[in-house]
Short mmCIF file of C-alpha atoms in Angstrom, two decimals:
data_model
loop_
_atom_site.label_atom_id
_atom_site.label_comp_id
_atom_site.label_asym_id
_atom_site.label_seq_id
_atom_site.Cartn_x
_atom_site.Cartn_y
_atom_site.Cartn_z
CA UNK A 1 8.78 -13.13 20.65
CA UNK A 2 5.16 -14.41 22.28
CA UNK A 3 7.69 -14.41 25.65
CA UNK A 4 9.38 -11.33 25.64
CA UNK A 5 5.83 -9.68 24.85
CA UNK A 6 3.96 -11.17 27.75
CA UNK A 7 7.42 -10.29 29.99
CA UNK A 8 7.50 -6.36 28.62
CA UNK A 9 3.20 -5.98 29.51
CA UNK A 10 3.80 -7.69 32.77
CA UNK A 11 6.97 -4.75 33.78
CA UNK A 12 4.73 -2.27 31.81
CA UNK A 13 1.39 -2.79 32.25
CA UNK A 14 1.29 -3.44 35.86
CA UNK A 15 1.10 0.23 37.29
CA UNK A 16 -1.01 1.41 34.95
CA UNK A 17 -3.61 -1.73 35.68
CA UNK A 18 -3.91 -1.09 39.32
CA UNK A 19 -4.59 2.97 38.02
CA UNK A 20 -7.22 2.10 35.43
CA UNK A 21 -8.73 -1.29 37.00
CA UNK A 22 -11.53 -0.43 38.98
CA UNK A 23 -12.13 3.06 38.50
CA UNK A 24 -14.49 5.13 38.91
CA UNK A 25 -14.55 8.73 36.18
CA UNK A 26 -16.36 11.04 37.32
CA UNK A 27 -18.67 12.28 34.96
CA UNK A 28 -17.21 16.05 34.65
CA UNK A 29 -18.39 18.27 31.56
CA UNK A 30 -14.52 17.15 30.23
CA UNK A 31 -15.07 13.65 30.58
CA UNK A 32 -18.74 13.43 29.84
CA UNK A 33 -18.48 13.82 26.24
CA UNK A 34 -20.78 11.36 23.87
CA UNK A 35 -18.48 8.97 21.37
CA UNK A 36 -20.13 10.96 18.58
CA UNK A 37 -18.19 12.10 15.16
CA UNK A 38 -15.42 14.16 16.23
CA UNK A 39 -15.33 16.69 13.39
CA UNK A 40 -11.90 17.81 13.04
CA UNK A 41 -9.27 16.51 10.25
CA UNK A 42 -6.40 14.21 12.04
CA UNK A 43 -4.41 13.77 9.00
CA UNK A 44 -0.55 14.84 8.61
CA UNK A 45 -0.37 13.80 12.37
CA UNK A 46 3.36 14.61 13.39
CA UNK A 47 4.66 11.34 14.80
CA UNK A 48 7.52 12.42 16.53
CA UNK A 49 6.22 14.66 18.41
CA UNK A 50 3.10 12.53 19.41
CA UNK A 51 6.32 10.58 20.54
CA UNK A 52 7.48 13.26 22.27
CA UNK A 53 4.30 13.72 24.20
CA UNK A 54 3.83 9.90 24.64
CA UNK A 55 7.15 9.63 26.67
CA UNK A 56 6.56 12.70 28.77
CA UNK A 57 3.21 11.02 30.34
CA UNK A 58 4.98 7.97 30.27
CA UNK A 59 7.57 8.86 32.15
CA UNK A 60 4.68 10.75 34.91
CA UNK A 61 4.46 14.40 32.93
CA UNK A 62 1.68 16.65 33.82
CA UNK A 63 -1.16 16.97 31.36
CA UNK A 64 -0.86 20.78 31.71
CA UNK A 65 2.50 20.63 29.97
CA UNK A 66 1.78 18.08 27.31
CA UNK A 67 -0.40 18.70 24.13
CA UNK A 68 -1.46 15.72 22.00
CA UNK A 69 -4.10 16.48 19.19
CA UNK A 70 -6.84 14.80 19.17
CA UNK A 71 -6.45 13.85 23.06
CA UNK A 72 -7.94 16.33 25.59
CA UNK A 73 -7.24 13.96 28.88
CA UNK A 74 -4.03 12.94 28.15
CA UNK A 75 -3.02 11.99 31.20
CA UNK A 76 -6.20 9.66 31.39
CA UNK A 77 -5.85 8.61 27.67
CA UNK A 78 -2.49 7.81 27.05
CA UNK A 79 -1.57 5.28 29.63
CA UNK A 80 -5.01 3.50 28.22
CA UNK A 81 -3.74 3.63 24.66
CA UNK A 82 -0.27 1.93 26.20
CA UNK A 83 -2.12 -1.22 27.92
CA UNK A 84 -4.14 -1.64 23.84
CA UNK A 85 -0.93 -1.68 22.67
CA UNK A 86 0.68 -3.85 25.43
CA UNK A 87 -1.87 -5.79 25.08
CA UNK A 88 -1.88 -6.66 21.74
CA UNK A 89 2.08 -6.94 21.48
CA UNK A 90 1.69 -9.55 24.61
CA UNK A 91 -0.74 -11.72 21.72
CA UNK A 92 1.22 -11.34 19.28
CA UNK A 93 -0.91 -8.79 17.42
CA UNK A 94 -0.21 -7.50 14.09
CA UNK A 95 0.81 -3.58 14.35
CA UNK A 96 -2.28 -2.79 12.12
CA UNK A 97 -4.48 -4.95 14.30
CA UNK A 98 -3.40 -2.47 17.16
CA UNK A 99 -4.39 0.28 15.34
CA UNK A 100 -7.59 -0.85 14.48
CA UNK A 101 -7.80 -1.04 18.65
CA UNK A 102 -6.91 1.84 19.33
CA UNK A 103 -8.84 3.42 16.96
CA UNK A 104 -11.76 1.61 18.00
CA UNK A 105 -11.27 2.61 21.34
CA UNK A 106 -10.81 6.64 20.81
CA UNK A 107 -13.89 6.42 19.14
CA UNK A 108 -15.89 4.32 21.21
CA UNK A 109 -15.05 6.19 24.81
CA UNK A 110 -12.33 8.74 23.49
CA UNK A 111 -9.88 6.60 25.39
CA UNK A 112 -11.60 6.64 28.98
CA UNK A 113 -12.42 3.25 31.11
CA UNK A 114 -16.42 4.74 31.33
CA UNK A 115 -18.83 3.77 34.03
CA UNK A 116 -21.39 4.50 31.74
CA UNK A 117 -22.21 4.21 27.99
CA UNK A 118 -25.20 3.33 25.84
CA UNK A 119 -27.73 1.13 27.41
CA UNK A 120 -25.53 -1.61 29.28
CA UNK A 121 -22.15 -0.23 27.21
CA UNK A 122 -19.10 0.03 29.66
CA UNK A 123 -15.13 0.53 29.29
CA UNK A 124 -12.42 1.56 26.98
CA UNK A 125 -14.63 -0.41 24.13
CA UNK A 126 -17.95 0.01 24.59
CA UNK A 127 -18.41 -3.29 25.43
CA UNK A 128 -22.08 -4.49 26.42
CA UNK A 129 -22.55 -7.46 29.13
CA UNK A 130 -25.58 -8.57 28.01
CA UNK A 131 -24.08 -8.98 24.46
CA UNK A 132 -21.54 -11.90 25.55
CA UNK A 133 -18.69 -9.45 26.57
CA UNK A 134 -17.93 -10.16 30.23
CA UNK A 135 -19.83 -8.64 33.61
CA UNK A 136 -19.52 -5.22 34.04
CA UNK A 137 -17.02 -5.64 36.56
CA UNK A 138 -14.32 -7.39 34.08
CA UNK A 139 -15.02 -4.74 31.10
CA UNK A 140 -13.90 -2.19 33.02
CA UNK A 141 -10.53 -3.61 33.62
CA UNK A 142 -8.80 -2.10 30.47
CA UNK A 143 -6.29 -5.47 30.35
CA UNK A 144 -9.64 -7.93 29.61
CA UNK A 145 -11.00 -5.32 27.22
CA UNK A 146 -8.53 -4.97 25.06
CA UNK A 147 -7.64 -8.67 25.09
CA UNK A 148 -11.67 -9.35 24.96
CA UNK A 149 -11.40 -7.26 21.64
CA UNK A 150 -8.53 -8.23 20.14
CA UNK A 151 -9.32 -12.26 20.18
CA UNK A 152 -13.31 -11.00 18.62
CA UNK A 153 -10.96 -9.10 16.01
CA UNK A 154 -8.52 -12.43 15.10
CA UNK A 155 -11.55 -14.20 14.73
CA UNK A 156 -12.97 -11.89 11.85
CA UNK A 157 -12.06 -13.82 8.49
CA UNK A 158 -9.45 -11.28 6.10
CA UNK A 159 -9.55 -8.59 8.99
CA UNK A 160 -5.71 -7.68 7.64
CA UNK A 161 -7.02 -7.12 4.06
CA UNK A 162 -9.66 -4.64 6.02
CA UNK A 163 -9.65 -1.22 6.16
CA UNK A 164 -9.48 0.14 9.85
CA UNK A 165 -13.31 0.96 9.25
CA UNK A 166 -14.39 -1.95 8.26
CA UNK A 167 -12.16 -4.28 10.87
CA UNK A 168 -13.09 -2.08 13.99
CA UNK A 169 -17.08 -2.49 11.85
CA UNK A 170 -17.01 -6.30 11.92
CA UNK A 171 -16.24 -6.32 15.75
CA UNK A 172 -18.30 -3.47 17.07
CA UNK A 173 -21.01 -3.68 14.88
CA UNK A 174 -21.94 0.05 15.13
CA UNK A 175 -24.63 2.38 14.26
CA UNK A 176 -22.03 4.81 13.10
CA UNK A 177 -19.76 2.29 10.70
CA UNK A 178 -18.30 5.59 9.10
CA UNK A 179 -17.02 6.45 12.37
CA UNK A 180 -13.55 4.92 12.75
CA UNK A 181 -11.70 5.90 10.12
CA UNK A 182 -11.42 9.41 11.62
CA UNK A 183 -9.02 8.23 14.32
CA UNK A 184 -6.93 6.25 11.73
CA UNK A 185 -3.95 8.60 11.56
CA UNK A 186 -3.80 9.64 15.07
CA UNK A 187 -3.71 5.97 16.23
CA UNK A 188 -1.01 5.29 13.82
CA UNK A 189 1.05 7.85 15.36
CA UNK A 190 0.55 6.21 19.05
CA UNK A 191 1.05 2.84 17.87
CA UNK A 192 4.44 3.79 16.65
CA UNK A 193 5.27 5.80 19.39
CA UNK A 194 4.21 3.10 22.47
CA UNK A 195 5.81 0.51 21.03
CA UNK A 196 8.97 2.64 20.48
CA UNK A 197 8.98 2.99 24.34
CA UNK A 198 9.22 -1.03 24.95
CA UNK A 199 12.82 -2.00 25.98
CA UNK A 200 13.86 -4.58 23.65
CA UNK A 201 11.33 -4.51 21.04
CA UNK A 202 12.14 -6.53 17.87
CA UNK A 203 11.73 -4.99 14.51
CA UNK A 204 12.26 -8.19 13.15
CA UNK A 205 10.40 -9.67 9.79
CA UNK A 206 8.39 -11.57 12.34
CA UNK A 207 7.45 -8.36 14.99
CA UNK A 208 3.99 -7.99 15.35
CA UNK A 209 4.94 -4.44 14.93
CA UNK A 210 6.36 -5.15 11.29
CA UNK A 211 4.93 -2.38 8.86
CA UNK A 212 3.12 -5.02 6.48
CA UNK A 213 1.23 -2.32 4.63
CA UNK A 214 0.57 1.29 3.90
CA UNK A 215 -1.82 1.69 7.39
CA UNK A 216 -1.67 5.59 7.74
CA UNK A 217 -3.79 7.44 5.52
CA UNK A 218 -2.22 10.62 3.52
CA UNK A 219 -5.54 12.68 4.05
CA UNK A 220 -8.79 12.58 5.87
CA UNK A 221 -10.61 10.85 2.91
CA UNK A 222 -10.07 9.91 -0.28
CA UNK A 223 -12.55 11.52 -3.08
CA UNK A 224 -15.32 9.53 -3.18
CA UNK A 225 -16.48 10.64 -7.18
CA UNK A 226 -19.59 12.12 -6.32
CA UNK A 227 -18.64 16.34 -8.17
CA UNK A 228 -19.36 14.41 -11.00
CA UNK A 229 -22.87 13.30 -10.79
CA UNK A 230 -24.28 10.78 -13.02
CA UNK A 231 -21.42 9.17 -15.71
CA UNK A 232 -22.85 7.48 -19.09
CA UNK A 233 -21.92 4.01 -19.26
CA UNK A 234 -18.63 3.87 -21.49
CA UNK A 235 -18.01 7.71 -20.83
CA UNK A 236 -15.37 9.44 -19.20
CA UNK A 237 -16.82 12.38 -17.12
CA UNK A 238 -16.54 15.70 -18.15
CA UNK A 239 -13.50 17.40 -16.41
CA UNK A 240 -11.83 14.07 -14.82
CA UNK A 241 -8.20 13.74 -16.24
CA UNK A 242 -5.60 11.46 -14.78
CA UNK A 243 -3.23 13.16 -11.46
CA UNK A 244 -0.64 15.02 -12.36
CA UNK A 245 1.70 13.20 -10.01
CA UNK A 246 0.42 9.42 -11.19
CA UNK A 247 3.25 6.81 -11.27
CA UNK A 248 4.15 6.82 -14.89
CA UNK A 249 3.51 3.00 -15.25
CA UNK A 250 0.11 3.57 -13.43
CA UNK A 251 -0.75 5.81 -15.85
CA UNK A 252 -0.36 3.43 -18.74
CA UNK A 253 -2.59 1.05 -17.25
CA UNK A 254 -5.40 3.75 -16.71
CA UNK A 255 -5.02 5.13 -20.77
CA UNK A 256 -4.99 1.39 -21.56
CA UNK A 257 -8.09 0.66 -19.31
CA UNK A 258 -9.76 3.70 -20.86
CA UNK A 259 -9.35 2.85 -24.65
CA UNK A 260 -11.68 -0.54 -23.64
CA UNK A 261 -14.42 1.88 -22.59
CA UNK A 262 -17.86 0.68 -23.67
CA UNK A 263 -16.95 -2.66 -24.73
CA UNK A 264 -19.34 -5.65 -23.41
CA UNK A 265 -18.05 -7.50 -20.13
CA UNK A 266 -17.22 -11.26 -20.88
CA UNK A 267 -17.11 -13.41 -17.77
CA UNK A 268 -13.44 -15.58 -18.19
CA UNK A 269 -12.74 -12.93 -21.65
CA UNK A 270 -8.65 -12.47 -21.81
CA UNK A 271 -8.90 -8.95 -22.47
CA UNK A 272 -6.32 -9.47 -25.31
CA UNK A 273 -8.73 -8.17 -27.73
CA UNK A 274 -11.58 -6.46 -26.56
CA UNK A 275 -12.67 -4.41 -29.74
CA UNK A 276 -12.57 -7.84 -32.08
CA UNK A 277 -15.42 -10.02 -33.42
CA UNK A 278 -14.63 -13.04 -30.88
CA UNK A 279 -16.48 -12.65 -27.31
CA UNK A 280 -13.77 -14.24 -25.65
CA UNK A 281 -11.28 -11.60 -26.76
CA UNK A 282 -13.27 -9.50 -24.59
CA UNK A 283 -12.50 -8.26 -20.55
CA UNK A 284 -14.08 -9.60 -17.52
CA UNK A 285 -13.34 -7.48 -14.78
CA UNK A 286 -9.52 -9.09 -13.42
CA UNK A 287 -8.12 -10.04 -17.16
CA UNK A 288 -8.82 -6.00 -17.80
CA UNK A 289 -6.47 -5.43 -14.67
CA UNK A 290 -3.99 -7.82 -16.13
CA UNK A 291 -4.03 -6.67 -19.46
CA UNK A 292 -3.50 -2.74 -18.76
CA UNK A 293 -0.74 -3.26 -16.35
CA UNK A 294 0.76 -6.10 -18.92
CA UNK A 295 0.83 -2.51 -20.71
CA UNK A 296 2.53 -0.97 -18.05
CA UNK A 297 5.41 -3.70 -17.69
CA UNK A 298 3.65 -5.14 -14.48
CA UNK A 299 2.73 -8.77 -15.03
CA UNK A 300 -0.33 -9.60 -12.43
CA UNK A 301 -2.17 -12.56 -11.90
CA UNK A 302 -5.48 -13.77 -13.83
CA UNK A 303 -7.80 -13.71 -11.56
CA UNK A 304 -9.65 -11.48 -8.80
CA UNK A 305 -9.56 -14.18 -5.83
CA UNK A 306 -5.26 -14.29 -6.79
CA UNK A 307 -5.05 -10.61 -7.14
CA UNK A 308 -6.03 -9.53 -3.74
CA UNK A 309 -2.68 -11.61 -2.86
CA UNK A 310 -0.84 -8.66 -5.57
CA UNK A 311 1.52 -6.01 -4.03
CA UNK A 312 0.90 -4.43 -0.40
CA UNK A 313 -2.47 -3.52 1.34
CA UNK A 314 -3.38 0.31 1.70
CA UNK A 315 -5.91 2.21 3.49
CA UNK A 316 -8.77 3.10 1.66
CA UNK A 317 -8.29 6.38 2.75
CA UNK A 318 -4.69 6.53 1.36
CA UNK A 319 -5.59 5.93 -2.24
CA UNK A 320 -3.46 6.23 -5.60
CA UNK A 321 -4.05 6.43 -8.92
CA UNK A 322 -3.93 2.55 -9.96
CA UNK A 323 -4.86 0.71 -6.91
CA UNK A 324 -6.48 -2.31 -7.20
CA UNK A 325 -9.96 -2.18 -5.45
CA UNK A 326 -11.79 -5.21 -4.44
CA UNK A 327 -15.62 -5.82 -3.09
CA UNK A 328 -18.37 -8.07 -3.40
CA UNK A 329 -17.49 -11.64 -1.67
CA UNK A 330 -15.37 -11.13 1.38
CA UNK A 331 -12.14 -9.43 2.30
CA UNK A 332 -10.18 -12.59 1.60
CA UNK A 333 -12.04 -13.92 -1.31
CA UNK A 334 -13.30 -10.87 -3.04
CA UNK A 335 -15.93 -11.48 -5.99
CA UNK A 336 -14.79 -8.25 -8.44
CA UNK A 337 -11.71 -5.96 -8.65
CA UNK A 338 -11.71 -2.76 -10.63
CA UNK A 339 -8.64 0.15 -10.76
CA UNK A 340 -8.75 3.43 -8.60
CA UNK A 341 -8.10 6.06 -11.50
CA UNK A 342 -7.71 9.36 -8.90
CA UNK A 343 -10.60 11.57 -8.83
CA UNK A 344 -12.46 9.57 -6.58
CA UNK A 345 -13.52 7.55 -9.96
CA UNK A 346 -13.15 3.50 -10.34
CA UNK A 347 -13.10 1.39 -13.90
CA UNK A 348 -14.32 -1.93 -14.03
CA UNK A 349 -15.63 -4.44 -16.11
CA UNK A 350 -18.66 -4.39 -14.37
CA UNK A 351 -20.82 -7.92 -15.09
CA UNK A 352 -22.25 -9.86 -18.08
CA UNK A 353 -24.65 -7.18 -19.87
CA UNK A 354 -22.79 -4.12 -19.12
CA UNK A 355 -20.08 -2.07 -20.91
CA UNK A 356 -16.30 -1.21 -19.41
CA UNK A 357 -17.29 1.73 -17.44
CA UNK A 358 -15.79 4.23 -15.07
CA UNK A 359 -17.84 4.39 -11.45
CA UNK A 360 -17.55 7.10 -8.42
CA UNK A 361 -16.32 4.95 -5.67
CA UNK A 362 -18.81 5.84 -3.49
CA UNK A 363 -20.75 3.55 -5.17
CA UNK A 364 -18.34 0.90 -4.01
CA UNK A 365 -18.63 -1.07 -1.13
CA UNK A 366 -14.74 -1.59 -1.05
CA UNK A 367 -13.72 -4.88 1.01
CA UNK A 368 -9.80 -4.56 0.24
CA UNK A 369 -6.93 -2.06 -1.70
CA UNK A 370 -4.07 -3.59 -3.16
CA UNK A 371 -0.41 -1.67 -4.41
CA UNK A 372 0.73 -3.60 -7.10
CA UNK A 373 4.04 -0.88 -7.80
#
């Protein structure tokens, strides 16, 4: 596979290299444009007809007769989106890993090779010379950039159990961390259609472009809990009831969870009693996963750090009813797990001295989301 990559970007990339290498934009009110927030929703992109598009400029289409939203230059920003993705088949780069690039990339320069950028920042990335990155002169060839950030991304410990936020964070390091996950879905829909455009390109169990998770997001953003305000300990807020559309098993493990309200967390408890006289009866915060899906039918692991291993990743953004949520720790060896109950609303088995409760998730720093249906 690592061969016929690095054949396919040598044929593909080369034209577009001696285009982009070397460049010099100039600084027009179109191209000028700050990486600030772009404000409008991207979700319920239409990825066949981004495909559409893709192949048209591809194949040397006029911008004037293609429309990609999201992309005002396409003409400029497509063929850069096709050397990321090049780029990161040629390494053997995980599909999700060139999303995380590309979306990195529209929001750090809106897919332009700049000349320019905060203080010394230059190129398709951002990238900053005096921060280790390369001179000037080789981050503004899009071919090092993208390889310069995809070997910074590999070397990010549980970047695959990451949201695209927080993977394109960890590299970047940004002032804006919230920034990425605006350009999730519409980098998603290039990924899939560039790669679709390689002659030859495996869909194998080993491809790098192997769908290994839920990566596209169903909406902008996922509720974050906050309409409700303040919640009791041990209370369910006024209002909240479970999605209409919940997976029927999911939904027994949330009415399960729920009964345990507002009894006392016990680190190592089994959860197999949690109302009874004997502390160890009690839930810590991954036996109270385990018991309400053992409810359900689902038979899960005991513990948080063999959890995060349950199921398929999501997107944080792409939330259900019963996903597993994990934070504290790191991505790969996450400290505490609760259960996404819709609503933007979490329960957990918080820590020794406090009650089963239900939490807004914006109150979680969320390292990792787990499927287990």
């Amino acid at each position: 596979m690592k061969a016929l990559a690095a054949g396919i970007g040598v044929v593909f990339l080369s034209p577009l290299l001696i285009a982009g290498t070397g460049m010099t934009l100039a600084a027009s009110s179109e191209a000028a444009q700050t990486t600030g927030s772009f404000n409008d929703c991207l979700a319920g992109i239409d990825t066949g007809k981004v495909a559409d598009q893709v192949t048209k400029i591809l194949n040397g289409a006029s911008g004037e007769d293609v429309r990609v939203e999201g992309l005002d230059l396409p003409t400029e920003q497509i063929p850069h989106a096709a050397t990321i993705v090049a780029t990161g088949i040629s390494l053997d780069v995980p599909k999700k890993g060139q999303i995380i690039a590309l979306a990195t990339a529209m929001q750090e320069s809106r897919l332009r090779n700049l000349n320019y950028g905060d203080r010394d920042s230059l190129g398709l990335f951002q990238q900053r010379p005096s921060q280790g990155w390369g001179t000037a002169q080789q981050i503004r060839d899009p071919l090092y950039a993208s390889e310069r950030f995809y070997k910074a991304l590999l070397a990010v410990d549980g970047w695959q159990q990451m949201t695209v936020t927080q993977a394109a964070q960890a590299v970047q390091k940004s002032g804006f961390p919230d920034a990425y996950a605006q350009w999730e879905p519409l980098a998603t829909a290039l990924q899939k259609a560039i790669a679709a455009t390689f002659p030859g390109s495996p869909d194998s169990p080993d491809s790098p472009n192997k769908d290994t998770g839920d990566t596209a997001p169903s909406g902008c953003s996922t509720q974050d809990g906050s309409q409700y305000g303040p919640i009791p300990e041990g209370a369910v807020p006024k209002g909240y009831s479970i999605p209409k559309d919940t997976d029927p098993r999911a939904r027994t493990a949330i009415v399960w969870a729920m009964h345990q309200l507002g009894t006392m967390y016990q680190w190592a408890g089994s959860c197999t009693a949690p109302h009874g006289p004997d502390p160890m009866g009690r839930c810590d915060c991954s036996s109270l996963m385990q018991q309400a899906y053992a409810k359900a039918g689902i038979q899960l692991t005991r513990t948080t750090y063999t959890q995060i291993h349950e199921g398929k990743a999501v997107s944080v953004k792409a939330l259900k009813p019963g996903d597993l949520i994990f934070s504290r720790g790191t991505a790969a060896r996450p400290e505490h797990v609760g259960m996404y109950m819709g609503e933007g609303l979490v329960i957990e088995a918080p820590r020794t001295g406090k009650p089963v409760r239900i939490t807004p998730l914006k109150d979680w720093d969320v390292l990792a989301a787990r499927r287990v249906l």
